[in-house]
XYZ file of C-alpha atoms in Angstrom:
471
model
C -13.118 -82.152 32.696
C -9.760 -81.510 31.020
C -9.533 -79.497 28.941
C -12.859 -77.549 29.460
C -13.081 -73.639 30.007
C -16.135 -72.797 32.035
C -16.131 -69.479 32.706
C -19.092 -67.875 35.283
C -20.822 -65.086 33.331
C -22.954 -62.456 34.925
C -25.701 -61.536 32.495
C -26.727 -57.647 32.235
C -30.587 -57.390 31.828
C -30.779 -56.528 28.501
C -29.402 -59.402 27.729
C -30.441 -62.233 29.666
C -32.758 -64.319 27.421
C -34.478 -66.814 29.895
C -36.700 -65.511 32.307
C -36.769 -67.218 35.932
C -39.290 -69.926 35.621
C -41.357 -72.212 38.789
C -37.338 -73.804 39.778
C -37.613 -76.817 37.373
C -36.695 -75.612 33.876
C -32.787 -75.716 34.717
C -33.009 -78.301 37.319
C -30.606 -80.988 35.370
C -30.654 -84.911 35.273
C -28.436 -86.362 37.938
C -26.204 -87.277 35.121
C -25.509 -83.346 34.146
C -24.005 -82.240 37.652
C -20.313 -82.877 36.159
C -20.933 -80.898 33.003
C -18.242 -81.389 29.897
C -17.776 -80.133 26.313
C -15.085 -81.331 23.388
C -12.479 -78.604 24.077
C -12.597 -75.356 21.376
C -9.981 -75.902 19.209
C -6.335 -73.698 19.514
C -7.356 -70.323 18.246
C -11.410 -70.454 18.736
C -12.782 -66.548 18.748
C -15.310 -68.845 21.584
C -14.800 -70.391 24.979
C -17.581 -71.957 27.338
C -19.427 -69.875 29.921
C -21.815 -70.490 32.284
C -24.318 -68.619 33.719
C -26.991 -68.911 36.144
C -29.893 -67.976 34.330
C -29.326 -69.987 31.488
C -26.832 -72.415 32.038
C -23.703 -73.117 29.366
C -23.111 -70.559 26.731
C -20.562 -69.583 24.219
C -18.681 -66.220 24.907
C -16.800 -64.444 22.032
C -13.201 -64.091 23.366
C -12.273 -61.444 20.893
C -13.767 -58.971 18.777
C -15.375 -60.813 15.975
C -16.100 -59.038 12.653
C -19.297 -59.785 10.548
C -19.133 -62.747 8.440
C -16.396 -64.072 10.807
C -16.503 -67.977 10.555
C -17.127 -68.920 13.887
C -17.556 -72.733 14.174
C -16.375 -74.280 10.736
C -17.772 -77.341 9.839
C -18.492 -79.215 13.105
C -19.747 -82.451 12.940
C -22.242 -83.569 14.408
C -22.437 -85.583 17.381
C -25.743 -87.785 16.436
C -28.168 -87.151 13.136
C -31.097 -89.280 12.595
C -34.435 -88.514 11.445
C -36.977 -86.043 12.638
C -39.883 -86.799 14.767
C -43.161 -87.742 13.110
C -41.555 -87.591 9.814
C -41.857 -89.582 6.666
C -40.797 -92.334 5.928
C -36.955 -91.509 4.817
C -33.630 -93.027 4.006
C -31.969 -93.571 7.452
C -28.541 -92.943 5.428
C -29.242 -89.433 3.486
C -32.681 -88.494 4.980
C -34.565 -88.186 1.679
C -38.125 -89.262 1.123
C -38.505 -93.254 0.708
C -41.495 -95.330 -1.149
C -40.250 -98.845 0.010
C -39.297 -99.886 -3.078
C -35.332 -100.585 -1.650
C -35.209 -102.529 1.288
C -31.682 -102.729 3.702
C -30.527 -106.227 2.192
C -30.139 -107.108 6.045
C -32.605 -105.581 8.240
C -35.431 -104.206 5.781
C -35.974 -100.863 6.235
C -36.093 -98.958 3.307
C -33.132 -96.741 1.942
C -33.765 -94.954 -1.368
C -30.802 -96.926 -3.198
C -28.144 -99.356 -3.124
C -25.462 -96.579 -3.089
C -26.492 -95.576 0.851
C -27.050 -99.172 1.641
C -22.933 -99.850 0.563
C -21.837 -96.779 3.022
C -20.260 -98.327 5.201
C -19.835 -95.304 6.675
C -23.254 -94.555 6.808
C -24.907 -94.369 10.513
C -27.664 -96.653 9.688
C -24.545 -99.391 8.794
C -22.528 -98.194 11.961
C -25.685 -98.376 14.062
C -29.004 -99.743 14.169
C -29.015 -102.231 11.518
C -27.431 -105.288 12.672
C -29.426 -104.903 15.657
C -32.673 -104.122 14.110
C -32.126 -107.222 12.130
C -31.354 -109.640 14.841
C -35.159 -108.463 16.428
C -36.262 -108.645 12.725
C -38.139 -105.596 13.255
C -39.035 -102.670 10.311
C -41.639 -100.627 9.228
C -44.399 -102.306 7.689
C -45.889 -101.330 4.073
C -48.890 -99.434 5.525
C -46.929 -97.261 7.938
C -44.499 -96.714 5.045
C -47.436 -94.647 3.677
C -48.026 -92.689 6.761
C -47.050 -88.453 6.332
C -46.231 -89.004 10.544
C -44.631 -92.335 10.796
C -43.869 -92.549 14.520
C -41.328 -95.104 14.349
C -38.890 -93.420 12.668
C -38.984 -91.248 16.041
C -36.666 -93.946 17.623
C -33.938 -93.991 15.608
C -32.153 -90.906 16.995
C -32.292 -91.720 20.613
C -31.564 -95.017 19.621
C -28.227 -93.959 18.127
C -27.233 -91.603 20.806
C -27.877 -94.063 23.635
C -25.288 -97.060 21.275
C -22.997 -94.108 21.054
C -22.738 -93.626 24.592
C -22.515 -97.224 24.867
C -19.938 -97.849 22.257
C -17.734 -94.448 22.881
C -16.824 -93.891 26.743
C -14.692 -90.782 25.326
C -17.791 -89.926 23.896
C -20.853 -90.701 26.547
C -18.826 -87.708 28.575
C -19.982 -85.300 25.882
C -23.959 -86.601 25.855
C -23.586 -86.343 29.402
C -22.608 -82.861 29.436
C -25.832 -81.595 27.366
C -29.469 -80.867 28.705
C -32.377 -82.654 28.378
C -35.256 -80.867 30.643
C -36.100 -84.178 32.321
C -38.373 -82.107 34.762
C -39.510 -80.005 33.072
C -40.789 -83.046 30.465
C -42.359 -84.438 32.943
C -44.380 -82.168 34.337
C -45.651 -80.905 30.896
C -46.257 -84.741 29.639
C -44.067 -84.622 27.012
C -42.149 -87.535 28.795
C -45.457 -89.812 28.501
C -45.113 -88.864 24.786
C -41.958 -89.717 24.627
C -42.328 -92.907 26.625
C -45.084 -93.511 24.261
C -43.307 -92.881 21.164
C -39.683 -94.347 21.523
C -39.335 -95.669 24.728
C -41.978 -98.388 24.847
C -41.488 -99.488 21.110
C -37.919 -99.953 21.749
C -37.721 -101.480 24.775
C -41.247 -104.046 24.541
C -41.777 -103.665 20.845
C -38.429 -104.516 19.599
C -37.756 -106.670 22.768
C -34.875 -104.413 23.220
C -35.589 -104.038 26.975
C -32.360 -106.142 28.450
C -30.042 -103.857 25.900
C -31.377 -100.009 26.829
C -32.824 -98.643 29.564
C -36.004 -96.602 30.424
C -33.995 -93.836 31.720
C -31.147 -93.821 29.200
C -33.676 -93.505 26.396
C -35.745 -90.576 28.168
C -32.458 -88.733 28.283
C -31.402 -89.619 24.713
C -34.643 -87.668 23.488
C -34.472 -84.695 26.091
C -31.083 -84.444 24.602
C -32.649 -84.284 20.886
C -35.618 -81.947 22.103
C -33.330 -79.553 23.863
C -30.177 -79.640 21.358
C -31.333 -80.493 18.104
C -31.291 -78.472 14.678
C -33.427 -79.159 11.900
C -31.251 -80.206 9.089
C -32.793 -79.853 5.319
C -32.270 -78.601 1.656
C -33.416 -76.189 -0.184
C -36.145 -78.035 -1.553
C -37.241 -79.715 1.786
C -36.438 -83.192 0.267
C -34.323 -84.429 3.663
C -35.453 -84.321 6.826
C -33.413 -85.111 9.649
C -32.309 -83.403 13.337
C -28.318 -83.231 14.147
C -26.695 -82.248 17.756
C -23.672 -80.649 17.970
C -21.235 -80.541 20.709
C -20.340 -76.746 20.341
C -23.192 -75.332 18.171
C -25.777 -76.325 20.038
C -24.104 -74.388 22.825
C -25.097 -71.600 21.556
C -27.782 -68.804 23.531
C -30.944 -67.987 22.352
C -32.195 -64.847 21.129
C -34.954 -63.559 19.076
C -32.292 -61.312 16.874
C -29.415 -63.527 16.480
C -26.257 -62.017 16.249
C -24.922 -65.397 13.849
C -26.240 -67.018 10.716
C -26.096 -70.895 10.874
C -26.211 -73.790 8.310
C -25.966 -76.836 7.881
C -24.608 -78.892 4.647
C -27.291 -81.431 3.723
C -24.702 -83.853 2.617
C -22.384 -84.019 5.479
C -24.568 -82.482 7.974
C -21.387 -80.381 8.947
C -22.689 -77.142 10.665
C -20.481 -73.585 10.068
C -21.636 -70.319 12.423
C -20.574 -67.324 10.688
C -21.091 -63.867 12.557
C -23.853 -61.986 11.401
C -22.613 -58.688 13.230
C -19.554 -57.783 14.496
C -19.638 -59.464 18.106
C -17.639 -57.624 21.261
C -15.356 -59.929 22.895
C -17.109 -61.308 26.188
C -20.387 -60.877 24.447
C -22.628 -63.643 23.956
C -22.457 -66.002 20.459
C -26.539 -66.137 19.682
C -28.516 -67.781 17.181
C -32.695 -68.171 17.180
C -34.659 -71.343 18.164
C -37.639 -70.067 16.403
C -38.953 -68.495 13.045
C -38.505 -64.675 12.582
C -41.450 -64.032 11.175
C -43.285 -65.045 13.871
C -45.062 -62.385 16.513
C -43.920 -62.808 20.485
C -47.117 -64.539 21.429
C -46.276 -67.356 19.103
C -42.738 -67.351 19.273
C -42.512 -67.740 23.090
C -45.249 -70.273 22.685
C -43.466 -72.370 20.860
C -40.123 -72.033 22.348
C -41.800 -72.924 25.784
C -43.342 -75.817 24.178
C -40.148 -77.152 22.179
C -37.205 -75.884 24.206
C -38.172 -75.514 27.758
C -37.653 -71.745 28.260
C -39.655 -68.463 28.305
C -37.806 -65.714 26.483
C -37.403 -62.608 27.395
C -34.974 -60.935 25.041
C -35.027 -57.067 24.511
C -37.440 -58.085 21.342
C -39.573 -60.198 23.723
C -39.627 -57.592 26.048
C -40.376 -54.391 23.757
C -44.060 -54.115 22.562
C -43.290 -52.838 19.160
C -40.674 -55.992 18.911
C -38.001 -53.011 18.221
C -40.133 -51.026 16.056
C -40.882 -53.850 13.969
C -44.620 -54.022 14.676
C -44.668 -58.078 14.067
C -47.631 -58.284 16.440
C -49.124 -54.781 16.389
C -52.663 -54.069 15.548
C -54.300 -51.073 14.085
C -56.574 -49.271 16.858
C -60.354 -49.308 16.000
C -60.799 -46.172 17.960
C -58.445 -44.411 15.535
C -59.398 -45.850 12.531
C -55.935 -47.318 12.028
C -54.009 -43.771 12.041
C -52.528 -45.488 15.539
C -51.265 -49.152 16.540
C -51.950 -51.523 19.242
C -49.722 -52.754 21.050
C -49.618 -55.468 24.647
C -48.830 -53.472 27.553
C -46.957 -55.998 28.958
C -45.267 -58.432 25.943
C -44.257 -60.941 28.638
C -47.653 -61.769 29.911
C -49.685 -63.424 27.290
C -52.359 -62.577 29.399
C -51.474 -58.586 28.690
C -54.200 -55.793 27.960
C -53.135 -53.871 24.595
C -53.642 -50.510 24.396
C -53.245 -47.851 22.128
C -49.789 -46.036 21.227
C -51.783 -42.580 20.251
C -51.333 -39.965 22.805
C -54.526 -38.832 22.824
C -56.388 -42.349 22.757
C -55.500 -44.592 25.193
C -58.094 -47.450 23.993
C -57.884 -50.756 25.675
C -58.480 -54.094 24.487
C -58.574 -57.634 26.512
C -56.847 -60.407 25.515
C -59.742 -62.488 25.012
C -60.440 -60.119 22.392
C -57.160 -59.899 20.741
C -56.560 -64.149 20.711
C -60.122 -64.687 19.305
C -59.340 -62.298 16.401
C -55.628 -63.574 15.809
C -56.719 -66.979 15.878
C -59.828 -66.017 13.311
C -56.773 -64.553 10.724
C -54.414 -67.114 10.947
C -56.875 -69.601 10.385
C -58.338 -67.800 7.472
C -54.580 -67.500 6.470
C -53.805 -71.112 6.536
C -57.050 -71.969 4.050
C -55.810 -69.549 1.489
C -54.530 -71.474 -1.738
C -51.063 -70.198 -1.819
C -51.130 -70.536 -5.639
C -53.604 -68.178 -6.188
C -51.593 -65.087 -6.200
C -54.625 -62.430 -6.496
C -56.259 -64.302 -3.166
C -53.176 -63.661 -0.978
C -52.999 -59.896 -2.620
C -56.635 -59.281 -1.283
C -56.236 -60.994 1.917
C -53.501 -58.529 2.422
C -55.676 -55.548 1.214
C -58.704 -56.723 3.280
C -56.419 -57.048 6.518
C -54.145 -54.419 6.553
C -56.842 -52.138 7.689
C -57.127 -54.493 10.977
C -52.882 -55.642 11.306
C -50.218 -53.363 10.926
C -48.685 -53.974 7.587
C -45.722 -55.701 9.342
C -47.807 -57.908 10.976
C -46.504 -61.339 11.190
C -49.730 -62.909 9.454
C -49.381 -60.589 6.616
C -45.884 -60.346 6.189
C -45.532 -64.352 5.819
C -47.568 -64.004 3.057
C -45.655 -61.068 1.647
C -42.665 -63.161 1.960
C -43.928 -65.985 0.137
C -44.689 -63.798 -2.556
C -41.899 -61.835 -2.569
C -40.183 -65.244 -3.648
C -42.897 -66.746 -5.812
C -42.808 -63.210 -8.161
C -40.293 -64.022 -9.946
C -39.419 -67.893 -9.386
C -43.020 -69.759 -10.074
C -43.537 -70.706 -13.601
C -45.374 -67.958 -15.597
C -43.910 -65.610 -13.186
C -40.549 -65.391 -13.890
C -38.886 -62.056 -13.522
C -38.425 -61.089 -17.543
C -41.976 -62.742 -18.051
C -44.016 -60.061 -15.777
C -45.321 -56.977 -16.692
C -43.764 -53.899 -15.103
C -46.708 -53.463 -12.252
C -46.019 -57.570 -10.604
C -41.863 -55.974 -11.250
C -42.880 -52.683 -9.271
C -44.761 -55.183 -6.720
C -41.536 -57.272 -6.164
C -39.779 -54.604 -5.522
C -42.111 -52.785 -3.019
C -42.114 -56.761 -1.212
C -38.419 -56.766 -1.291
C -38.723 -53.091 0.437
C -40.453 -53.807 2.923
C -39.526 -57.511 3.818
C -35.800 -55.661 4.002
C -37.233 -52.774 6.493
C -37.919 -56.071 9.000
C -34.801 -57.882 8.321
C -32.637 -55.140 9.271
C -33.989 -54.877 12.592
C -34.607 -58.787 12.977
C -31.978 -60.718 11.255
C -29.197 -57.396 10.952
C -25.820 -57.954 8.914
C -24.997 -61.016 7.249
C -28.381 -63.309 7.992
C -29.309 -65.688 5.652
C -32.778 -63.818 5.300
C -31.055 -60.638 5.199
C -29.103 -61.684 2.201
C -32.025 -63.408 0.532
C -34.045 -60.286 0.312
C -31.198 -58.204 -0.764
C -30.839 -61.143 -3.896
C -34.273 -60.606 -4.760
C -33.893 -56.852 -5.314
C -30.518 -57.012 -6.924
C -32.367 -59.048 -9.532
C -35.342 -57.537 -9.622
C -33.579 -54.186 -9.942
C -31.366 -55.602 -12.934
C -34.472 -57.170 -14.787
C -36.521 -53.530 -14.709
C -33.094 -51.270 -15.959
C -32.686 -53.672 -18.567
């Protein structure tokens, strides 16, 4: 482990963001025990903690000021394509037809240019070795929206990394994969489904990569991974990073992460000025989201059951994502789960004087109802989204996480979309914007404070908005 600062931290409450859990969410592959990280470099603001409750962190060891780099431009450790994706390039990630086949092992790439990186991780990979077994997609699962057998390719390249690298395999043995956990949810018979089995019996790959080294490689990418994309959603890939990845969880992130599309380099900028020996945060989940989805779907995807302060306050810090208005007082009070951390909660009534109860039975059946009515709306008819947020508004707090995806959206589309651009409205759809960009700006600054990337978007939108209506 030379080189490597691991530093015990003691967590105070308030900001501990894993709950304890039934002793097998940080139980660790036998591999794990001797844990190791690529040292920071000379002059990091970061060093590597540990802690009990949630195992290896990054600690700020200085003050860092908002919009601080933190990590600049790490590369990542593996990238490959996401799971049940689309067919895509496996050199740039974009969208492939088929129509250019690898010269040598016949999977499609969407030109010549990424089949002559040499470079290129499909080149320094999986090709030669997908074209000694002379296996590839076939034409009708190159027009599947979900084709599963692009779900190999990243474990595949992290286990020939670890193969290939010893100086490497020390740092994909020093990250978490869950492998209990996995298995007792069934996401390992998924996996073994999914990768393992193609690999090793479909590709007659079973002499060359073993059942348990494969298992690992996707824990690793289900536990570590970031999404990496554009702007216009045209690549889709997942990227691990040594440091980055590293990183705590918690529902208001105190960094602002992204990745470059082209080089997949990540840079962590400070989204608030972080205390030295705090914790360096970033989310797992989507903002927008209410705590009984967002804990959902960070139990489901990353092994963990939150419970940061926003987790753990019923008004989610006064930003009423999840509250409801109370039918006993006509709406003039909120809703709101008496206990946030139990999914199984009562919600009762903030007004003093009220005190109404409701079950949860009562409160999933009717969120469930509204988010499915929310996914059938046509998101292009702009006057359909306005009165599903008219109609609901007497039932959701305005905040409300259904309703203020939808306000989001077209806070963006007024403005952008074709016969809605922002010197093309009239002055009400301008006034509209603006009172969007208000209120989408009231969340952010409790949510994503400082320098976030949604933070900044919504302050864009008003600075234009703002300029169109003076002028």
């Amino acid at each position: 482990m030379s080189g490597l600062i691991i530093t015990p931290v003691p967590l105070p409450p308030s900001i501990g963001t894993a709950c304890p859990s039934d002793g097998l969410l940080y139980e660790s592959s036998p591999q794990t025990a001797e844990l190791t990280a690529a040292e920071p470099t000379v002059g990091s603001s970061y060093k590597i903690g540990q802690s009990p409750e949630i195992g290896r962190l990054l600690i700020a060891t200085r003050d860092i000021c908002a919009d601080e780099v933190i990590i600049d431009g790490e590369e990542a450790l593996a990238v490959g394509p996401k799971q049940a994706t689309h067919p895509v390039c496996l050199t740039c990630y974009r969208r492939v037809d088929g129509s250019y086949l690898c010269p040598r092992c016949q999977w499609p790439l969407c030109s010549e240019t990424c089949w002559q990186s040499e470079d290129g991780p499909h080149q320094r990979y999986e090709c030669e070795l997908l074209a000694s077994k002379h296996v590839h997609p076939t034409m009708e699962e190159l027009k599947q929206d979900d084709c599963r057998l692009y779900d190999c390719i990243a474990p595949l390249r992290i286990v020939l990394d670890g193969q290939r690298n010893p100086e490497r395999s020390r740092l994909w043995l020093g990250l978490e994969d869950h492998r209990m956990y996995r298995k007792k949810i069934g996401i390992w018979q998924i996996d073994k489904h999914t990768v393992v089995d193609p690999v090793r019996v479909k590709w007659q790959l079973g002499d060359r990569f073993g059942d348990d080294e494969l298992q690992r490689a996707c824990g690793i990418l289900e536990v570590n991974a970031f999404e990496v994309c554009d702007e216009d959603k045209s690549i889709s890939a997942r990227a691990v990073y040594s440091h980055a990845c590293l990183m705590a969880h918690d529902c208001v992130p105190n960094t602002a992460c992204t990745v470059n599309p082209a080089t997949q380099k990540m840079t962590v900028r400070a989204a608030v000025d972080i205390s030295a020996g705090q914790m360096i945060t970033t989310s797992y989940t989507f903002t927008l989201d209410g705590t009984l989805r967002r804990r959902a779907h960070l139990k489901e995807t990353k092994f963990f059951d939150c419970c940061c302060p926003r987790c753990s306050d019923p008004t989610e810090l006064g930003s009423h994502l999840s509250s409801l208005a109370c039918p006993r007082c006509s709406g003039r009070n909120y809703t709101v789960p008496e206990d946030p951390l139990n999914p199984e909660s009562y919600w009762k009534c903030q007004g003093e004087q009220c005190g109404n109860r409701i079950g949860p039975s009562q409160v999933n059946q009717l969120l469930t109802c509204l988010q499915r009515k929310a996914d059938e709306l046509n998101y292009d008819d702009t006057r359909g989204l306005e009165i599903f947020i008219e109609t609901w508004s007497s039932i959701l707090h305005p905040n409300h996480s259904i309703l203020i995806g939808i306000k989001y959206y077209l806070c963006h589309f007024y403005g952008n979309a074709p016969g809605y651009q922002l010197r093309e409205m009239p002055l009400h759809l301008l006034a509209r914007k603006m009172k969007l960009c208000e209120e989408l700006l009231g969340v952010a600054l409790i949510l994503e404070p400082g320098a976030s990337n949604f933070h900044c978007n919504i302050d864009k939108s008003i600075s234009y908005s703002y300029c169109t209506i003076t002028i």
